[in-house]
């Protein structure tokens, strides 16, 4: 073979390898795109409108990073003084912050890691499959993304979620590993949430069995969140500012960070602690406590480089439960979960945002 032919053959071989590599990369890029919700297509008008403005609005301003109050639940098993001190510390955090973080909470790390791995598998499925009405045999709209009522970047959430009402878990027969993991986690989270709610109730004089009577394991829900990398992190949120409706929320999050809360009139960033679970007060506990405990507005900021995962367990009463303040004079008129949900749906449809407890002020 001539030198020219040798070079040509070698070049063809290199070009063939490069061609195959390009095809492989294109396939990977295509598969990656296939899992993503069509944010750009859905919100094209909003994004174009913002791009055409002379000065792009900055949705996310500078902020300070703080650590939430840390509660070590193992102190509940020590002497009576340590136990009471732990309960009082929890109550103080609920009053001053509306948020705290807990360690030695009884939920095994192995279970939390398994839940996250199952969560990743769910969100790595093609968008076309995730958006099917019977995805995982769950109720319609269990899978959700963005904000269908968004009118501006201010109320656009760059995220996707699987919101599972725990009464629907039995429908997931074909997905045994995911179902068993969620069932195991929900059992642990429900037990933990009930304990926390009862400890917090001690500071208010609420009867000990209030939550046992009004909350059942099937009345709560689990929301698994994924926040894809966002090309415009300074202009929109991972999740828009909101309060939670429930009594308590228990959040497992990764080390990426992004959770922010409103404190003393300004936004602060929560420093992630991979060894802790985050707990926050919901609207129902604020109403039940007559405003003593605070349901704080919070949000998740978008990240341009790194995706983020979290799982939130919402400790809720049954739909018929009537929420009434524990002391007089009451700040809020009494209302049922059903009435509150219906009011939220009306407000979201009319304004794009949840109004919340202020609708029920006396």
Short mmCIF file of C-alpha atoms in Angstrom, two decimals:
data_model
loop_
_atom_site.label_atom_id
_atom_site.label_comp_id
_atom_site.label_asym_id
_atom_site.label_seq_id
_atom_site.Cartn_x
_atom_site.Cartn_y
_atom_site.Cartn_z
CA UNK A 1 0.00 0.00 0.00
CA UNK A 2 1.34 3.45 -0.88
CA UNK A 3 2.02 6.07 1.75
CA UNK A 4 -0.86 8.13 0.34
CA UNK A 5 -3.27 5.21 0.62
CA UNK A 6 -2.09 4.48 4.15
CA UNK A 7 -2.73 8.08 5.18
CA UNK A 8 -6.11 8.04 3.46
CA UNK A 9 -7.13 4.82 5.19
CA UNK A 10 -5.97 6.17 8.53
CA UNK A 11 -7.87 9.40 7.91
CA UNK A 12 -11.01 7.51 6.96
CA UNK A 13 -10.71 5.49 10.17
CA UNK A 14 -10.35 8.64 12.27
CA UNK A 15 -13.25 10.30 10.44
CA UNK A 16 -15.38 7.18 10.96
CA UNK A 17 -14.66 7.23 14.70
CA UNK A 18 -15.48 10.94 14.85
CA UNK A 19 -18.68 10.40 12.88
CA UNK A 20 -19.76 7.62 15.26
CA UNK A 21 -18.89 9.79 18.26
CA UNK A 22 -20.96 12.65 16.83
CA UNK A 23 -23.92 10.33 16.27
CA UNK A 24 -23.58 9.02 19.84
CA UNK A 25 -23.43 12.58 21.20
CA UNK A 26 -26.43 13.64 19.10
CA UNK A 27 -28.37 10.65 20.42
CA UNK A 28 -27.46 11.54 24.01
CA UNK A 29 -28.46 15.18 23.44
CA UNK A 30 -31.73 14.07 21.85
CA UNK A 31 -32.51 11.71 24.75
CA UNK A 32 -31.68 14.45 27.25
CA UNK A 33 -34.00 16.85 25.45
CA UNK A 34 -36.75 14.22 25.31
CA UNK A 35 -37.07 14.10 29.10
CA UNK A 36 -37.36 17.86 29.55
CA UNK A 37 -40.72 19.62 29.72
CA UNK A 38 -41.19 21.98 26.73
CA UNK A 39 -40.60 25.18 28.68
CA UNK A 40 -39.40 27.15 25.66
CA UNK A 41 -42.36 26.18 23.49
CA UNK A 42 -44.96 26.69 26.23
CA UNK A 43 -43.63 30.03 27.46
CA UNK A 44 -42.26 31.38 24.18
CA UNK A 45 -44.37 34.55 24.30
CA UNK A 46 -43.38 35.31 27.91
CA UNK A 47 -39.68 34.75 27.21
CA UNK A 48 -39.77 36.84 24.03
CA UNK A 49 -41.63 39.64 25.77
CA UNK A 50 -39.01 39.77 28.49
CA UNK A 51 -36.13 39.62 25.97
CA UNK A 52 -37.59 42.57 24.07
CA UNK A 53 -37.57 44.80 27.13
CA UNK A 54 -34.67 47.25 27.36
CA UNK A 55 -33.88 46.25 30.91
CA UNK A 56 -34.48 42.65 31.90
CA UNK A 57 -36.11 42.42 35.33
CA UNK A 58 -34.06 40.81 38.06
CA UNK A 59 -36.39 38.48 39.94
CA UNK A 60 -33.70 37.15 42.28
CA UNK A 61 -31.76 39.78 44.21
CA UNK A 62 -28.70 39.33 46.39
CA UNK A 63 -29.32 37.42 49.58
CA UNK A 64 -27.70 36.22 52.77
CA UNK A 65 -27.24 32.50 53.49
CA UNK A 66 -28.41 31.38 56.94
CA UNK A 67 -28.68 28.08 58.82
CA UNK A 68 -32.09 27.10 60.10
CA UNK A 69 -32.49 26.34 63.84
CA UNK A 70 -31.28 22.77 64.37
CA UNK A 71 -33.36 20.43 66.56
CA UNK A 72 -31.81 17.15 67.71
CA UNK A 73 -34.78 14.85 68.27
CA UNK A 74 -32.66 12.36 70.23
CA UNK A 75 -33.00 14.79 73.17
CA UNK A 76 -36.66 13.80 73.40
CA UNK A 77 -35.48 10.44 74.72
CA UNK A 78 -33.26 11.88 77.46
CA UNK A 79 -34.38 13.18 80.84
CA UNK A 80 -37.52 15.31 81.36
CA UNK A 81 -35.54 18.58 81.38
CA UNK A 82 -33.80 17.82 78.07
CA UNK A 83 -37.09 16.69 76.57
CA UNK A 84 -38.91 19.87 77.59
CA UNK A 85 -36.03 22.03 76.37
CA UNK A 86 -36.17 20.30 72.98
CA UNK A 87 -39.94 20.85 72.68
CA UNK A 88 -39.60 24.51 73.66
CA UNK A 89 -36.79 25.03 71.15
CA UNK A 90 -39.00 23.54 68.44
CA UNK A 91 -41.87 25.83 69.39
CA UNK A 92 -39.64 28.89 69.42
CA UNK A 93 -38.38 28.10 65.93
CA UNK A 94 -42.00 27.72 64.74
CA UNK A 95 -42.78 31.16 66.19
CA UNK A 96 -39.69 33.05 65.03
CA UNK A 97 -38.81 31.28 61.77
CA UNK A 98 -41.72 29.06 60.71
CA UNK A 99 -38.92 26.68 59.68
CA UNK A 100 -36.43 24.43 61.43
CA UNK A 101 -34.29 21.41 60.60
CA UNK A 102 -34.14 18.11 62.45
CA UNK A 103 -31.54 15.38 62.94
CA UNK A 104 -31.87 11.94 64.57
CA UNK A 105 -35.40 11.93 63.17
CA UNK A 106 -35.79 8.18 62.68
CA UNK A 107 -35.94 8.13 58.86
CA UNK A 108 -32.99 5.96 57.71
CA UNK A 109 -30.45 7.48 55.31
CA UNK A 110 -30.72 4.32 53.21
CA UNK A 111 -34.45 4.94 52.70
CA UNK A 112 -33.92 8.60 51.80
CA UNK A 113 -31.23 7.63 49.27
CA UNK A 114 -33.48 4.95 47.79
CA UNK A 115 -36.35 7.43 47.49
CA UNK A 116 -34.09 9.85 45.62
CA UNK A 117 -32.89 7.15 43.22
CA UNK A 118 -36.48 6.16 42.44
CA UNK A 119 -37.32 9.82 42.03
CA UNK A 120 -34.50 10.27 39.50
CA UNK A 121 -35.74 7.25 37.53
CA UNK A 122 -39.23 8.77 37.34
CA UNK A 123 -38.05 12.11 36.01
CA UNK A 124 -35.59 10.55 33.54
CA UNK A 125 -38.49 9.06 31.61
CA UNK A 126 -39.52 10.77 28.35
CA UNK A 127 -41.74 13.83 28.78
CA UNK A 128 -44.37 12.32 26.48
CA UNK A 129 -44.73 9.40 28.88
CA UNK A 130 -44.67 11.53 32.05
CA UNK A 131 -47.41 13.78 30.70
CA UNK A 132 -49.82 10.93 29.93
CA UNK A 133 -53.06 11.12 31.92
CA UNK A 134 -52.51 7.70 33.49
CA UNK A 135 -48.79 8.04 34.20
CA UNK A 136 -47.88 5.44 36.87
CA UNK A 137 -51.62 4.69 37.14
CA UNK A 138 -52.01 7.85 39.22
CA UNK A 139 -54.71 10.50 39.12
CA UNK A 140 -54.80 12.98 36.25
CA UNK A 141 -52.36 15.88 36.74
CA UNK A 142 -50.29 14.03 39.31
CA UNK A 143 -47.38 14.92 37.03
CA UNK A 144 -47.11 18.67 36.62
CA UNK A 145 -44.59 21.18 35.35
CA UNK A 146 -44.18 24.92 35.03
CA UNK A 147 -47.27 26.98 35.75
CA UNK A 148 -50.11 26.65 33.21
CA UNK A 149 -51.51 30.03 34.30
CA UNK A 150 -48.21 31.94 34.15
CA UNK A 151 -48.49 35.38 32.56
CA UNK A 152 -44.97 36.64 33.29
CA UNK A 153 -41.59 35.47 34.51
CA UNK A 154 -42.68 36.46 38.02
CA UNK A 155 -45.12 33.52 38.23
CA UNK A 156 -43.29 30.98 36.07
CA UNK A 157 -41.81 27.94 37.85
CA UNK A 158 -38.90 26.22 36.08
CA UNK A 159 -39.53 22.77 37.55
CA UNK A 160 -41.44 19.53 37.24
CA UNK A 161 -43.10 17.50 39.99
CA UNK A 162 -44.94 14.30 40.75
CA UNK A 163 -47.61 15.02 43.35
CA UNK A 164 -48.91 11.78 44.86
CA UNK A 165 -51.95 11.66 47.10
CA UNK A 166 -51.16 8.79 49.45
CA UNK A 167 -54.61 7.29 48.93
CA UNK A 168 -53.53 6.67 45.31
CA UNK A 169 -50.47 4.55 46.12
CA UNK A 170 -52.46 1.33 45.84
CA UNK A 171 -52.97 2.06 42.13
CA UNK A 172 -49.23 1.72 41.45
CA UNK A 173 -49.21 -2.10 41.30
CA UNK A 174 -47.16 -2.25 38.11
CA UNK A 175 -44.38 -0.16 39.64
CA UNK A 176 -43.51 -2.27 42.65
CA UNK A 177 -40.14 -0.80 43.60
CA UNK A 178 -41.33 2.80 43.40
CA UNK A 179 -44.55 1.94 45.20
CA UNK A 180 -42.85 0.04 48.03
CA UNK A 181 -40.30 2.81 48.52
CA UNK A 182 -42.99 5.50 48.69
CA UNK A 183 -45.10 3.38 51.07
CA UNK A 184 -42.11 2.83 53.36
CA UNK A 185 -41.16 6.50 53.33
CA UNK A 186 -44.75 7.69 53.80
CA UNK A 187 -45.16 5.48 56.88
CA UNK A 188 -42.00 6.92 58.46
CA UNK A 189 -42.81 10.50 57.45
CA UNK A 190 -46.39 10.28 58.74
CA UNK A 191 -45.23 8.97 62.12
CA UNK A 192 -42.61 11.73 62.32
CA UNK A 193 -45.03 14.49 61.26
CA UNK A 194 -47.62 13.41 63.82
CA UNK A 195 -45.01 13.42 66.59
CA UNK A 196 -43.78 16.88 65.63
CA UNK A 197 -47.32 18.26 65.36
CA UNK A 198 -48.18 16.88 68.81
CA UNK A 199 -45.02 18.30 70.42
CA UNK A 200 -45.76 21.71 68.93
CA UNK A 201 -49.35 21.46 70.18
CA UNK A 202 -48.15 21.13 73.78
CA UNK A 203 -47.09 24.77 73.78
CA UNK A 204 -50.61 25.83 72.72
CA UNK A 205 -52.85 23.75 74.95
CA UNK A 206 -54.26 21.78 72.01
CA UNK A 207 -55.53 18.35 73.06
CA UNK A 208 -53.02 15.56 72.53
CA UNK A 209 -55.17 13.46 70.20
CA UNK A 210 -56.21 16.33 67.88
CA UNK A 211 -54.00 15.17 64.99
CA UNK A 212 -54.83 11.49 65.42
CA UNK A 213 -58.50 12.39 65.12
CA UNK A 214 -58.18 14.69 62.11
CA UNK A 215 -55.27 13.35 60.06
CA UNK A 216 -55.04 9.91 58.50
CA UNK A 217 -52.08 8.41 56.59
CA UNK A 218 -54.14 8.57 53.38
CA UNK A 219 -55.04 12.28 53.78
CA UNK A 220 -51.45 13.45 53.29
CA UNK A 221 -49.41 13.65 50.10
CA UNK A 222 -45.87 13.38 48.77
CA UNK A 223 -44.47 15.73 46.14
CA UNK A 224 -41.25 14.78 44.38
CA UNK A 225 -39.61 17.78 42.70
CA UNK A 226 -36.99 18.17 39.99
CA UNK A 227 -35.50 21.55 39.10
CA UNK A 228 -33.71 21.32 35.73
CA UNK A 229 -30.84 23.72 34.97
CA UNK A 230 -32.40 27.03 33.97
CA UNK A 231 -30.92 29.33 31.30
CA UNK A 232 -32.32 32.45 32.99
CA UNK A 233 -31.74 31.94 36.73
CA UNK A 234 -31.81 35.64 37.59
CA UNK A 235 -35.19 36.14 35.92
CA UNK A 236 -37.38 33.31 37.17
CA UNK A 237 -37.86 30.80 39.97
CA UNK A 238 -37.62 27.06 40.38
CA UNK A 239 -40.86 27.42 42.36
CA UNK A 240 -42.59 30.77 42.77
CA UNK A 241 -43.05 32.30 46.26
CA UNK A 242 -45.81 30.57 48.21
CA UNK A 243 -46.88 29.19 51.57
CA UNK A 244 -47.82 25.56 52.20
CA UNK A 245 -51.47 24.73 52.89
CA UNK A 246 -50.97 21.81 55.30
CA UNK A 247 -50.18 21.54 59.03
CA UNK A 248 -46.52 20.63 58.53
CA UNK A 249 -44.19 19.92 55.61
CA UNK A 250 -41.14 17.66 55.89
CA UNK A 251 -38.57 18.19 53.14
CA UNK A 252 -35.67 16.00 52.07
CA UNK A 253 -33.33 17.92 49.77
CA UNK A 254 -29.94 17.43 48.17
CA UNK A 255 -26.80 19.51 48.68
CA UNK A 256 -27.43 21.84 45.71
CA UNK A 257 -29.43 24.38 47.70
CA UNK A 258 -31.85 26.98 46.39
CA UNK A 259 -34.50 27.15 49.12
CA UNK A 260 -35.17 30.70 50.28
CA UNK A 261 -37.60 32.09 52.83
CA UNK A 262 -38.92 35.51 53.78
CA UNK A 263 -37.48 36.63 57.10
CA UNK A 264 -37.95 40.09 58.61
CA UNK A 265 -39.13 41.42 55.28
CA UNK A 266 -36.23 40.17 53.17
CA UNK A 267 -35.30 36.98 51.35
CA UNK A 268 -32.64 34.77 52.88
CA UNK A 269 -31.13 31.59 51.49
CA UNK A 270 -31.20 28.37 53.52
CA UNK A 271 -27.85 26.63 53.79
CA UNK A 272 -28.46 22.98 52.85
CA UNK A 273 -27.65 20.35 55.46
CA UNK A 274 -27.52 16.86 53.88
CA UNK A 275 -27.81 15.23 57.32
CA UNK A 276 -31.04 17.00 58.26
CA UNK A 277 -34.67 17.15 57.20
CA UNK A 278 -36.31 20.57 56.86
CA UNK A 279 -39.66 21.16 58.59
CA UNK A 280 -41.94 24.13 57.99
CA UNK A 281 -45.26 25.30 59.37
CA UNK A 282 -48.22 25.33 56.98
CA UNK A 283 -51.27 27.59 56.76
CA UNK A 284 -53.47 25.19 58.75
CA UNK A 285 -51.13 25.21 61.75
CA UNK A 286 -50.90 29.00 61.65
CA UNK A 287 -54.70 29.18 61.74
CA UNK A 288 -54.97 26.45 64.40
CA UNK A 289 -52.38 28.24 66.59
CA UNK A 290 -54.23 31.55 66.09
CA UNK A 291 -51.19 33.09 64.43
CA UNK A 292 -48.63 31.98 67.03
CA UNK A 293 -46.83 29.66 64.62
CA UNK A 294 -45.96 31.17 61.26
CA UNK A 295 -46.56 29.79 57.77
CA UNK A 296 -43.70 31.58 56.02
CA UNK A 297 -43.54 32.50 52.34
CA UNK A 298 -40.76 30.58 50.64
CA UNK A 299 -39.48 29.84 47.15
CA UNK A 300 -36.80 27.95 45.25
CA UNK A 301 -34.40 29.87 43.06
CA UNK A 302 -33.34 28.48 39.71
CA UNK A 303 -29.79 27.24 39.04
CA UNK A 304 -28.12 27.63 35.66
CA UNK A 305 -25.54 24.86 36.04
CA UNK A 306 -26.95 22.13 38.26
CA UNK A 307 -30.26 20.32 38.58
CA UNK A 308 -31.83 19.91 42.03
CA UNK A 309 -34.08 17.28 43.62
CA UNK A 310 -36.26 17.45 46.70
CA UNK A 311 -39.16 15.49 48.20
CA UNK A 312 -41.84 17.18 50.33
CA UNK A 313 -44.24 15.30 52.61
CA UNK A 314 -47.38 17.35 53.28
CA UNK A 315 -49.06 16.45 56.56
CA UNK A 316 -52.73 17.21 55.90
CA UNK A 317 -56.08 16.67 57.61
CA UNK A 318 -59.00 14.88 56.02
CA UNK A 319 -60.98 16.90 53.51
CA UNK A 320 -63.90 17.46 55.91
CA UNK A 321 -61.76 18.62 58.87
CA UNK A 322 -62.71 22.06 60.17
CA UNK A 323 -59.76 24.25 61.19
CA UNK A 324 -60.57 26.51 64.15
CA UNK A 325 -58.17 28.69 66.14
CA UNK A 326 -57.20 27.27 69.53
CA UNK A 327 -57.60 30.55 71.44
CA UNK A 328 -59.84 33.62 71.56
CA UNK A 329 -60.27 36.17 70.18
CA UNK A 330 -59.68 34.29 66.95
CA UNK A 331 -57.82 35.89 64.06
CA UNK A 332 -59.45 33.59 61.53
CA UNK A 333 -62.95 32.35 60.84
CA UNK A 334 -63.19 28.60 60.94
CA UNK A 335 -63.03 26.75 57.62
CA UNK A 336 -62.77 23.23 56.28
CA UNK A 337 -59.92 21.85 54.18
CA UNK A 338 -62.46 21.59 51.34
CA UNK A 339 -63.42 25.28 51.61
CA UNK A 340 -59.79 26.35 51.75
CA UNK A 341 -58.88 24.27 48.68
CA UNK A 342 -61.80 25.65 46.70
CA UNK A 343 -60.81 29.23 47.57
CA UNK A 344 -57.23 28.60 46.46
CA UNK A 345 -58.45 27.22 43.14
CA UNK A 346 -60.60 30.32 42.57
CA UNK A 347 -57.73 32.68 43.40
CA UNK A 348 -55.17 30.85 41.28
CA UNK A 349 -57.55 30.85 38.32
CA UNK A 350 -58.27 34.57 38.75
CA UNK A 351 -54.79 35.87 39.60
CA UNK A 352 -52.26 33.10 38.88
CA UNK A 353 -51.31 33.08 42.58
CA UNK A 354 -52.57 31.56 45.81
CA UNK A 355 -53.90 34.19 48.24
CA UNK A 356 -54.15 31.91 51.28
CA UNK A 357 -55.02 32.66 54.89
CA UNK A 358 -55.71 36.36 54.41
CA UNK A 359 -58.98 35.31 52.75
CA UNK A 360 -60.16 33.92 56.10
CA UNK A 361 -59.22 36.77 58.42
CA UNK A 362 -61.99 38.03 60.70
#
